mmCIF file of C-alpha atoms in Angstrom:
data_model
loop_
_atom_site.group_PDB
_atom_site.id
_atom_site.type_symbol
_atom_site.label_atom_id
_atom_site.label_comp_id
_atom_site.label_asym_id
_atom_site.label_seq_id
_atom_site.Cartn_x
_atom_site.Cartn_y
_atom_site.Cartn_z
ATOM 1 C CA MET A 556 -32.905 18.529 -162.975
ATOM 2 C CA LYS A 557 -32.034 17.397 -166.525
ATOM 3 C CA LEU A 558 -29.391 18.388 -169.028
ATOM 4 C CA LEU A 559 -30.335 17.809 -172.673
ATOM 5 C CA ASP A 560 -27.020 17.375 -174.443
ATOM 6 C CA GLY A 561 -27.253 18.106 -178.157
ATOM 7 C CA ARG A 562 -23.667 19.305 -178.563
ATOM 8 C CA PRO A 563 -22.368 21.041 -180.567
ATOM 9 C CA TYR A 564 -25.800 22.374 -181.568
ATOM 10 C CA TYR A 565 -27.494 22.946 -178.229
ATOM 11 C CA LEU A 566 -27.359 22.518 -174.471
ATOM 12 C CA ALA A 567 -30.651 22.750 -172.604
ATOM 13 C CA ALA A 568 -31.532 22.315 -168.961
ATOM 14 C CA GLU A 569 -34.901 21.515 -167.406
ATOM 15 C CA ASN A 570 -36.352 21.569 -163.883
ATOM 16 C CA VAL A 571 -33.783 24.071 -162.631
ATOM 17 C CA GLU A 572 -36.319 25.158 -160.022
ATOM 18 C CA ASN A 573 -35.193 22.075 -158.061
ATOM 19 C CA LEU A 574 -31.933 23.848 -157.222
ATOM 20 C CA GLU A 575 -32.647 25.085 -153.736
ATOM 21 C CA THR A 576 -30.149 27.897 -153.167
ATOM 22 C CA ASN A 577 -28.705 30.821 -155.083
ATOM 23 C CA ASP A 578 -25.257 29.279 -154.724
ATOM 24 C CA ASP A 579 -26.482 26.058 -156.352
ATOM 25 C CA LEU A 580 -27.968 28.047 -159.229
ATOM 26 C CA ASP A 581 -24.816 30.136 -159.674
ATOM 27 C CA LEU A 582 -22.614 27.036 -159.752
ATOM 28 C CA PHE A 583 -24.856 25.246 -162.243
ATOM 29 C CA ILE A 584 -25.036 28.215 -164.636
ATOM 30 C CA SER A 585 -21.281 28.748 -164.407
ATOM 31 C CA ARG A 586 -20.570 25.122 -165.327
ATOM 32 C CA LEU A 587 -23.196 25.123 -168.074
ATOM 33 C CA GLU A 588 -21.740 28.228 -169.678
ATOM 34 C CA GLU A 589 -18.175 26.925 -169.379
ATOM 35 C CA LEU A 590 -19.187 23.717 -171.150
ATOM 36 C CA ALA A 591 -21.014 25.641 -173.869
ATOM 37 C CA VAL A 592 -18.050 27.925 -174.556
ATOM 38 C CA LYS A 593 -15.650 24.968 -174.616
ATOM 39 C CA GLU A 594 -17.845 23.064 -177.092
ATOM 40 C CA ARG A 595 -18.617 26.194 -179.153
ATOM 41 C CA VAL A 596 -22.355 25.913 -178.476
ATOM 42 C CA GLN A 597 -23.879 29.240 -179.477
ATOM 43 C CA HIS A 598 -26.862 29.261 -177.125
ATOM 44 C CA VAL A 599 -27.939 27.626 -173.889
ATOM 45 C CA THR A 600 -31.560 27.363 -172.811
ATOM 46 C CA ILE A 601 -33.161 26.713 -169.454
ATOM 47 C CA THR A 602 -36.764 25.590 -169.032
ATOM 48 C CA ILE A 603 -38.190 26.244 -165.602
ATOM 49 C CA ASP A 604 -41.531 26.421 -163.822
ATOM 50 C CA SER A 605 -42.918 29.893 -164.524
ATOM 51 C CA SER A 606 -43.700 30.420 -160.831
ATOM 52 C CA SER A 607 -40.102 29.818 -159.691
ATOM 53 C CA ALA A 608 -38.170 32.690 -158.133
ATOM 54 C CA HIS A 609 -35.200 31.539 -160.221
ATOM 55 C CA VAL A 610 -36.802 33.119 -163.313
ATOM 56 C CA GLN A 611 -35.908 36.602 -162.136
ATOM 57 C CA LYS A 612 -32.455 35.447 -161.059
ATOM 58 C CA LEU A 613 -31.812 34.029 -164.531
ATOM 59 C CA LYS A 614 -32.867 37.331 -166.112
ATOM 60 C CA LYS A 615 -30.257 39.105 -163.985
ATOM 61 C CA LYS A 616 -27.699 36.724 -165.480
ATOM 62 C CA LEU A 617 -28.645 37.953 -168.971
ATOM 63 C CA PHE A 618 -31.011 35.122 -169.863
ATOM 64 C CA VAL A 619 -34.032 36.356 -171.824
ATOM 65 C CA ILE A 620 -37.421 34.724 -172.208
ATOM 66 C CA LYS A 621 -37.702 32.769 -175.451
ATOM 67 C CA SER A 622 -41.105 31.138 -174.965
ATOM 68 C CA ARG A 623 -43.840 30.182 -172.541
ATOM 69 C CA SER A 624 -45.337 26.703 -172.692
ATOM 70 C CA ILE A 625 -47.934 24.525 -171.026
ATOM 71 C CA GLU A 626 -47.012 20.972 -170.028
ATOM 72 C CA TYR A 627 -49.430 18.054 -170.182
ATOM 73 C CA SER A 628 -49.117 14.450 -169.030
ATOM 74 C CA ARG A 629 -50.960 11.131 -169.034
ATOM 75 C CA VAL A 630 -50.487 7.501 -168.090
ATOM 76 C CA LEU A 631 -50.005 5.290 -171.144
ATOM 77 C CA LYS A 632 -52.508 2.455 -171.061
ATOM 78 C CA LEU A 633 -53.823 2.533 -174.600
ATOM 79 C CA GLU A 634 -55.814 -0.128 -176.383
ATOM 80 C CA ASN A 635 -54.722 -1.353 -179.805
ATOM 81 C CA LEU A 636 -54.643 1.421 -182.395
ATOM 82 C CA SER A 637 -56.784 -0.522 -184.875
ATOM 83 C CA ASN A 638 -59.664 -0.463 -182.405
ATOM 84 C CA ASN A 639 -59.906 3.310 -182.789
ATOM 85 C CA TYR A 640 -58.937 4.212 -186.327
ATOM 86 C CA ASN A 641 -59.422 2.467 -189.616
ATOM 87 C CA ARG A 642 -56.527 0.738 -191.309
ATOM 88 C CA ALA A 643 -56.046 3.681 -193.647
ATOM 89 C CA ILE A 644 -53.876 5.258 -190.906
ATOM 90 C CA THR A 645 -50.341 3.870 -191.195
ATOM 91 C CA PHE A 646 -46.829 4.954 -190.282
ATOM 92 C CA SER A 647 -43.352 4.347 -191.668
ATOM 93 C CA SER A 648 -39.935 4.894 -190.105
ATOM 94 C CA ALA A 649 -37.204 7.104 -191.518
ATOM 95 C CA GLU A 650 -35.281 3.913 -192.193
ATOM 96 C CA ASP A 651 -38.114 2.729 -194.449
ATOM 97 C CA VAL A 652 -38.767 5.984 -196.327
ATOM 98 C CA GLY A 653 -35.215 7.359 -196.304
ATOM 99 C CA ILE A 654 -33.762 10.033 -194.076
ATOM 100 C CA THR A 655 -33.892 12.697 -196.795
ATOM 101 C CA ARG A 656 -37.638 12.307 -197.208
ATOM 102 C CA PHE A 657 -38.178 12.240 -193.463
ATOM 103 C CA LEU A 658 -36.185 15.447 -192.916
ATOM 104 C CA ASP A 659 -38.132 17.146 -195.716
ATOM 105 C CA MET A 660 -41.402 16.148 -194.011
ATOM 106 C CA TRP A 661 -40.139 17.311 -190.615
ATOM 107 C CA LYS A 662 -39.071 20.664 -192.045
ATOM 108 C CA ASN A 663 -42.431 21.074 -193.772
ATOM 109 C CA ALA A 664 -44.312 20.209 -190.573
ATOM 110 C CA MET A 665 -42.400 22.928 -188.711
ATOM 111 C CA SER A 666 -43.341 25.631 -191.204
ATOM 112 C CA SER A 667 -45.991 28.150 -190.120
ATOM 113 C CA SER A 668 -46.154 26.566 -186.666
ATOM 114 C CA LEU A 669 -47.782 28.476 -183.813
ATOM 115 C CA ASN A 670 -44.824 27.577 -181.603
ATOM 116 C CA VAL A 671 -41.619 29.610 -181.427
ATOM 117 C CA PRO A 672 -39.360 28.648 -184.377
ATOM 118 C CA SER A 673 -36.102 26.801 -183.815
ATOM 119 C CA LEU A 674 -32.755 28.564 -184.038
ATOM 120 C CA TYR A 675 -31.276 25.614 -185.926
ATOM 121 C CA THR A 676 -31.613 24.033 -189.362
ATOM 122 C CA ILE A 677 -33.470 20.745 -189.639
ATOM 123 C CA GLU A 678 -30.161 18.949 -190.202
ATOM 124 C CA GLU A 679 -28.686 20.495 -187.052
ATOM 125 C CA GLN A 680 -31.768 19.533 -185.045
ATOM 126 C CA TYR A 681 -31.489 15.961 -186.299
ATOM 127 C CA GLU A 682 -27.793 15.734 -185.413
ATOM 128 C CA GLY A 683 -28.497 17.272 -182.010
ATOM 129 C CA MET A 684 -31.271 14.758 -181.428
ATOM 130 C CA LYS A 685 -28.915 11.860 -182.252
ATOM 131 C CA GLN A 686 -26.433 13.178 -179.701
ATOM 132 C CA GLU A 687 -29.122 13.765 -177.065
ATOM 133 C CA VAL A 688 -31.069 10.489 -177.232
ATOM 134 C CA GLY A 689 -28.355 8.081 -178.359
ATOM 135 C CA ALA A 690 -28.933 4.929 -180.386
ATOM 136 C CA GLN A 691 -32.718 5.064 -179.929
ATOM 137 C CA TYR A 692 -32.849 7.784 -182.602
ATOM 138 C CA LYS A 693 -32.960 4.931 -185.124
ATOM 139 C CA THR A 694 -36.442 3.962 -183.877
ATOM 140 C CA SER A 695 -37.713 7.476 -183.162
ATOM 141 C CA CYS A 696 -38.537 9.046 -186.529
ATOM 142 C CA TYR A 697 -41.856 8.325 -188.274
ATOM 143 C CA ILE A 698 -44.113 9.733 -190.968
ATOM 144 C CA VAL A 699 -47.843 9.100 -190.477
ATOM 145 C CA PHE A 700 -50.046 8.470 -193.530
ATOM 146 C CA ASN A 701 -53.746 8.364 -194.374
ATOM 147 C CA ASN A 702 -54.345 6.106 -197.383
ATOM 148 C CA GLY A 703 -50.730 6.681 -198.354
ATOM 149 C CA ILE A 704 -50.984 10.478 -198.109
ATOM 150 C CA PRO A 705 -48.533 11.999 -195.581
ATOM 151 C CA LEU A 706 -50.193 13.697 -192.617
ATOM 152 C CA GLY A 707 -47.254 14.630 -190.431
ATOM 153 C CA VAL A 708 -44.354 13.366 -188.352
ATOM 154 C CA VAL A 709 -43.966 11.951 -184.848
ATOM 155 C CA MET A 710 -40.680 11.358 -183.029
ATOM 156 C CA PRO A 711 -41.239 9.158 -179.953
ATOM 157 C CA ILE A 712 -38.361 8.868 -177.472
ATOM 158 C CA ILE A 713 -37.737 7.557 -173.991
ATOM 159 C CA GLU A 714 -36.409 10.565 -172.104
ATOM 160 C CA PRO A 715 -32.654 10.127 -171.556
ATOM 161 C CA GLY A 716 -31.843 9.212 -167.962
ATOM 162 C CA THR A 717 -35.201 7.466 -167.512
ATOM 163 C CA THR A 718 -36.611 4.063 -168.454
ATOM 164 C CA GLU A 719 -40.334 4.815 -168.746
ATOM 165 C CA GLU A 720 -40.836 8.535 -169.423
ATOM 166 C CA GLY A 721 -42.196 8.973 -172.939
ATOM 167 C CA ARG A 722 -41.830 12.195 -174.907
ATOM 168 C CA LEU A 723 -42.350 13.247 -178.493
ATOM 169 C CA PHE A 724 -39.119 14.931 -179.545
ATOM 170 C CA TYR A 725 -41.271 16.482 -182.239
ATOM 171 C CA PHE A 726 -44.876 16.167 -183.375
ATOM 172 C CA GLY A 727 -46.428 18.124 -186.202
ATOM 173 C CA LEU A 728 -48.891 18.103 -189.074
ATOM 174 C CA LEU A 729 -48.022 19.167 -192.595
ATOM 175 C CA PRO A 730 -49.538 22.587 -193.404
ATOM 176 C CA ASN A 731 -51.962 21.141 -195.984
ATOM 177 C CA GLN A 732 -53.364 18.697 -193.402
ATOM 178 C CA ARG A 733 -54.146 21.197 -190.659
ATOM 179 C CA GLY A 734 -57.658 22.179 -189.703
ATOM 180 C CA LYS A 735 -59.120 18.771 -190.625
ATOM 181 C CA GLY A 736 -59.234 17.175 -187.178
ATOM 182 C CA LEU A 737 -56.286 14.909 -187.994
ATOM 183 C CA GLY A 738 -53.914 16.154 -185.306
ATOM 184 C CA THR A 739 -55.556 14.042 -182.606
ATOM 185 C CA ILE A 740 -55.059 10.894 -184.706
ATOM 186 C CA VAL A 741 -51.407 11.596 -185.502
ATOM 187 C CA HIS A 742 -50.670 12.466 -181.873
ATOM 188 C CA ARG A 743 -52.325 9.250 -180.728
ATOM 189 C CA VAL A 744 -50.128 7.277 -183.127
ATOM 190 C CA GLY A 745 -47.176 8.881 -181.337
ATOM 191 C CA LEU A 746 -48.556 7.781 -177.956
ATOM 192 C CA HIS A 747 -48.904 4.204 -179.196
ATOM 193 C CA LEU A 748 -45.347 4.228 -180.485
ATOM 194 C CA LEU A 749 -44.182 5.478 -177.092
ATOM 195 C CA GLN A 750 -46.029 2.667 -175.370
ATOM 196 C CA GLN A 751 -44.422 0.150 -177.737
ATOM 197 C CA LYS A 752 -41.008 1.579 -176.792
ATOM 198 C CA GLY A 753 -41.771 0.821 -173.130
ATOM 199 C CA ALA A 754 -43.000 4.189 -171.860
ATOM 200 C CA SER A 755 -45.483 3.986 -168.985
ATOM 201 C CA TYR A 756 -46.308 7.703 -168.990
ATOM 202 C CA TYR A 757 -46.086 10.670 -171.329
ATOM 203 C CA ILE A 758 -45.091 14.309 -170.889
ATOM 204 C CA GLY A 759 -45.662 16.860 -173.642
ATOM 205 C CA SER A 760 -45.747 20.615 -174.004
ATOM 206 C CA THR A 761 -46.815 23.356 -176.378
ATOM 207 C CA GLY A 762 -46.738 27.133 -176.538
ATOM 208 C CA VAL A 763 -49.299 29.092 -174.543
ATOM 209 C CA ASP A 764 -50.687 30.496 -177.812
ATOM 210 C CA ASN A 765 -50.962 27.130 -179.578
ATOM 211 C CA LYS A 766 -54.635 26.503 -178.836
ATOM 212 C CA PRO A 767 -55.047 23.732 -181.474
ATOM 213 C CA MET A 768 -52.273 21.668 -179.869
ATOM 214 C CA GLN A 769 -53.711 22.234 -176.414
ATOM 215 C CA GLN A 770 -57.002 20.827 -177.704
ATOM 216 C CA ILE A 771 -55.191 17.800 -179.143
ATOM 217 C CA PHE A 772 -53.719 17.090 -175.715
ATOM 218 C CA ARG A 773 -57.175 17.257 -174.157
ATOM 219 C CA ASN A 774 -58.660 15.063 -176.908
ATOM 220 C CA ASN A 775 -56.112 12.383 -176.055
ATOM 221 C CA ASP A 776 -56.828 12.536 -172.316
ATOM 222 C CA CYS A 777 -53.688 14.452 -171.364
ATOM 223 C CA ARG A 778 -53.978 16.624 -168.277
ATOM 224 C CA ARG A 779 -52.461 20.052 -167.871
ATOM 225 C CA SER A 780 -49.719 19.897 -165.248
ATOM 226 C CA ARG A 781 -47.930 23.263 -165.190
ATOM 227 C CA GLU A 782 -46.750 26.313 -167.121
ATOM 228 C CA VAL A 783 -43.057 26.662 -167.872
ATOM 229 C CA VAL A 784 -40.872 29.371 -169.331
ATOM 230 C CA THR A 785 -37.808 28.806 -171.526
ATOM 231 C CA LEU A 786 -35.007 31.322 -171.218
ATOM 232 C CA ILE A 787 -32.060 31.597 -173.588
ATOM 233 C CA LYS A 788 -28.592 33.121 -173.468
ATOM 234 C CA SER A 789 -26.238 33.666 -176.400
ATOM 235 C CA LEU A 790 -22.597 32.869 -175.666
ATOM 236 C CA GLN A 791 -20.797 32.971 -179.004
ATOM 237 C CA LYS A 792 -20.144 36.107 -181.038
#
């Protein structure tokens, strides 16, 4: 089980299905809600295997379904990026381009997404990310370019509490670059950046209705692992 700590903007738990008994679940939810109220976090979310009996138990505790997603994974043993794509594909960190430009690109990439929209502003998401992942945020924000033209953003992180689990905190194409077959390239750049950060495997997810992203996962040899559901509860008035 994992707790993603983005206080004061969010608290999120994953793999709650690993709690074996009702008493364990009750105790965990009680402590999670107490922490959220103390820190003035407005919402808590729990992501859990959709087949778990705990889903119905969480609903009885006033959690409501926010989204359904499909998880994918793959081992990271990638050859050099230049062997696959021409040198027109480049990437620059937020430190190089400036945080204001990066946040603008991130916000643009999130617009008109097929996934469920965030409850938070882009600035709040960025601050929450810094709290959640720690100092590695400085090497986790990139814009990907094609001949100097921005394509999208990738945010590779090593999952907190692990040493080799790679995730993309966010991945997305700009609206004017969608539908051109570029998503696979940008996603693969993210996988290479994860490998450079020391990740030996990757876990990603997307909404059940986001068919283009599911195809990108398959294009980059990611295998479907499970379906999960994210439930949310509002705590602040």
